[in-house]
């Protein structure tokens, strides 16, 4: 076992090894940059750092799902809207039948959307790009229609503690959710047969199929995982903001895809690192926070964030050629 | 002719196909085919492309379910037709398409879907790597189990693939063109290994276009034609000529039928002076004259294709000089190459030469759209006329110029690629494996076509792994090894000084000479 931890890295080619650390190096660089430039604006304040972690939790969790989808050679654009829909379904379900039903209904949203995405992609044969693009609109429309675009307040304290506001000692519950999803996600991708099949399917679908892997089932499952994690993110948004709103998660798919790619996951399938994805998410969180502390206007933040992501992704892609 | 194998009754039948048919819509890829492979034999499966070999293999491997007929493995009927069921029955397959995942390591690929687990039920990559190392050691193969498959050479990938199948405790091993990417030494290792497996009772079904290999390694052969079973016979009862006759049928269009015309050398069209690429080729000096076909032989990695890439501006030229019609030229990219009258028919025509979904017309006219256009609009009438002209000139067999390239046979697809380049009226043609994956009949046609081009005053370079093809098409043969030119020989020097009557035997003699030369070139490296 002691050996296994050394050699179990995914692309264990000794030549390729140094490349794996580029995401981490990038994170450190950005972090050091903001630490230096925003030294007297409270960037390194523990409260600010915890806040970054809290704000990034939802993106991190969705990025874990996206890592699976990208590793299997597919993409899921519907996650942001699924999160918004799930936040509303949780709030409404809780309002009518109590928190347990609400949570189950929220998870069900993820399962159902993922299943539809999966069936359309693997059985009907529509590329996941189109399936999930269409699903993006359907999920958002459903969410807006459900409550005539009104937000639904959440009053249940237990729910709010578990899915948003709570802390265990100094550790926010949102961080615990992130760590739990990341650890399970990492182990499953790296050390289980399912994870290996996901990587094989994305690396070469033909080769995987000829090796006896049911690639359609794999793709179906990664799309369900992604949707369920998006629903979980939506439930966390709802808990954090004490309400379900259709706008929650809006635009997150782009942050999530960027985070995954920053973390070293290929858009072309076959490679993926959950740890890298978490680092990528944190990078996005740190950038958002740093730009805010710099006092940039929202419009300027958008431009700066876009530019930083393009540069970072360009660097992480160029190493693959 | 009946099966005449005296040993047959004593041997267990490892796999038996009875009356197997496979239809795709109206197309009968297999029609009532019988096949028996014994444990401990190497059984060759032969036929032209489209004869049904690939279909049989896919049926055996569970990728296709047969439309009719039964499959028995070690006496037990195989009722479920999935890759998993085939695997459980002990059928292991080496695919032509390369069934490896480039983004996973060698060890991870070998144990893909068969992963070794630790006590927690998690994948144990360390043990897998250790076992892969042991497997490679027994095989005498030097591959790092931790290397990414995407970083391996084609030959190493093929070996990994074979080791992968072998690691699955395979009782019936199916090899589909296993040596295409292997060097001579690797082929020897493979054959030694196959003979060992055979002595351990493994049944081996061996598919190859290379008859010399079949004759050396196989015990019996089954020949298919147009989806039908033609004959099953021990190799001792078959000769090369007979095999080709059975494969091709009565229309005998072997290489020997291509009349070789000694070219009238014109002016030098292409001259290379000390041309070197990034790694390969290395200081190449070569002159190709108008009306001449120069063949380039060499094993995989010898720098043959690299030379073509440098000539065509795909790889950068590091040093040396290229002259076309006596004038030095700079070729920085394929557009320059085309402008200077070069044409490259690439090795991988499916990916590099053709858009399979597009029609014959679109594919053949893509290179000359400017000429077929009025201002920015492509003239349909002119494009159609140009396509029809080429279809007729090259005798491309297609239902119409509107048929997608996908629907053509390999040989005819290759002709479309050649047509595309002919339209640009090049002076120098470079053809990389022009008959790769093409059946024997079409091979001869393509060779005739190449000779015609030479007769029209073009200078032609043909790169090929098939010696008989080089010997048939070329006036001069260059042997490359380790990026350099190892030898340059006129075609006539390969001829038997005391020629017999049999054209096939003459070709075989020449092939032996060239093969020896090739082997020598590589041992000197």
Coordinates of C-alpha atoms in Angstrom, one line a residue, chain A residues 1 3-4 7-16 19 187 190-197 199-204 206-214 269-271, chain B residues 58 61 63 83-84 87 95 97-105 108-109 112-115 117-126 129-130 144 146-148 151 164 168:
Chain A
X1 CA 0.0 0.0 0.0
X3 CA 4.0 1.8 -2.7
X4 CA 0.6 2.2 -4.2
X7 CA 2.7 5.0 -8.2
X8 CA -1.1 5.5 -8.3
X9 CA -0.9 8.9 -9.9
X10 CA -2.9 8.9 -13.1
X11 CA -0.4 9.9 -15.7
X12 CA 2.5 8.1 -14.1
X13 CA 4.9 8.7 -16.9
X14 CA 7.9 10.2 -15.3
X15 CA 8.3 12.6 -18.1
X16 CA 4.8 14.0 -17.8
X19 CA 3.2 19.0 -15.9
X187 CA -11.1 8.0 -4.5
X190 CA -8.6 7.1 -9.0
X191 CA -9.1 3.9 -7.2
X192 CA -12.3 2.2 -8.3
X193 CA -13.2 0.3 -11.4
X194 CA -16.0 2.8 -12.2
X195 CA -13.5 5.6 -12.1
X196 CA -11.1 3.7 -14.3
X197 CA -13.9 3.0 -16.8
X199 CA -11.2 7.6 -17.8
X200 CA -11.0 4.8 -20.4
X201 CA -14.3 5.8 -22.0
X202 CA -13.1 9.4 -22.4
X203 CA -9.6 8.4 -23.4
X204 CA -10.8 6.2 -26.3
X206 CA -13.6 2.4 -29.0
X207 CA -10.8 1.0 -27.0
X208 CA -12.9 1.0 -23.9
X209 CA -15.8 -0.7 -25.6
X210 CA -13.5 -3.4 -27.1
X211 CA -12.1 -4.0 -23.6
X212 CA -15.7 -4.8 -22.5
X213 CA -16.6 -1.5 -20.9
X214 CA -20.3 -0.5 -21.3
X269 CA -11.7 13.4 -22.3
X270 CA -9.5 10.7 -20.8
X271 CA -7.8 12.8 -18.1
Chain B
X58 CA -16.3 -9.2 -34.6
X61 CA -15.5 -11.2 -30.1
X63 CA -19.2 -7.1 -31.0
X83 CA -17.7 -8.6 -25.6
X84 CA -18.1 -9.7 -22.0
X87 CA -14.1 -12.7 -22.8
X95 CA -7.8 -5.4 -32.9
X97 CA -7.9 -0.4 -34.6
X98 CA -5.7 -0.6 -31.5
X99 CA -7.8 -1.1 -28.4
X100 CA -5.7 0.9 -26.1
X101 CA -6.6 4.1 -24.2
X102 CA -3.9 6.6 -24.9
X103 CA -4.5 8.6 -21.7
X104 CA -3.9 5.6 -19.4
X105 CA -0.6 3.9 -18.6
X108 CA -3.6 0.4 -16.6
X109 CA -4.4 -0.6 -20.1
X112 CA -8.4 -2.4 -18.2
X113 CA -11.7 -3.9 -17.1
X114 CA -9.8 -6.6 -15.4
X115 CA -8.2 -4.5 -12.7
X117 CA -7.7 -4.9 -6.4
X118 CA -6.3 -4.5 -2.9
X119 CA -7.9 -5.7 0.3
X120 CA -10.3 -2.7 0.4
X121 CA -11.6 -3.5 -3.1
X122 CA -9.8 -0.5 -4.6
X123 CA -7.7 -0.6 -7.7
X124 CA -4.1 -1.6 -7.0
X125 CA -2.0 0.0 -9.7
X126 CA 1.2 -0.8 -8.0
X129 CA 2.5 -2.5 -12.7
X130 CA 4.6 -5.2 -11.1
X144 CA 7.9 0.8 -19.0
X146 CA 4.1 3.2 -16.1
X147 CA 4.5 5.0 -19.4
X148 CA 1.4 6.5 -20.9
X151 CA 3.7 8.3 -25.5
X164 CA -3.0 -7.3 -22.7
X168 CA -6.4 -12.4 -19.8

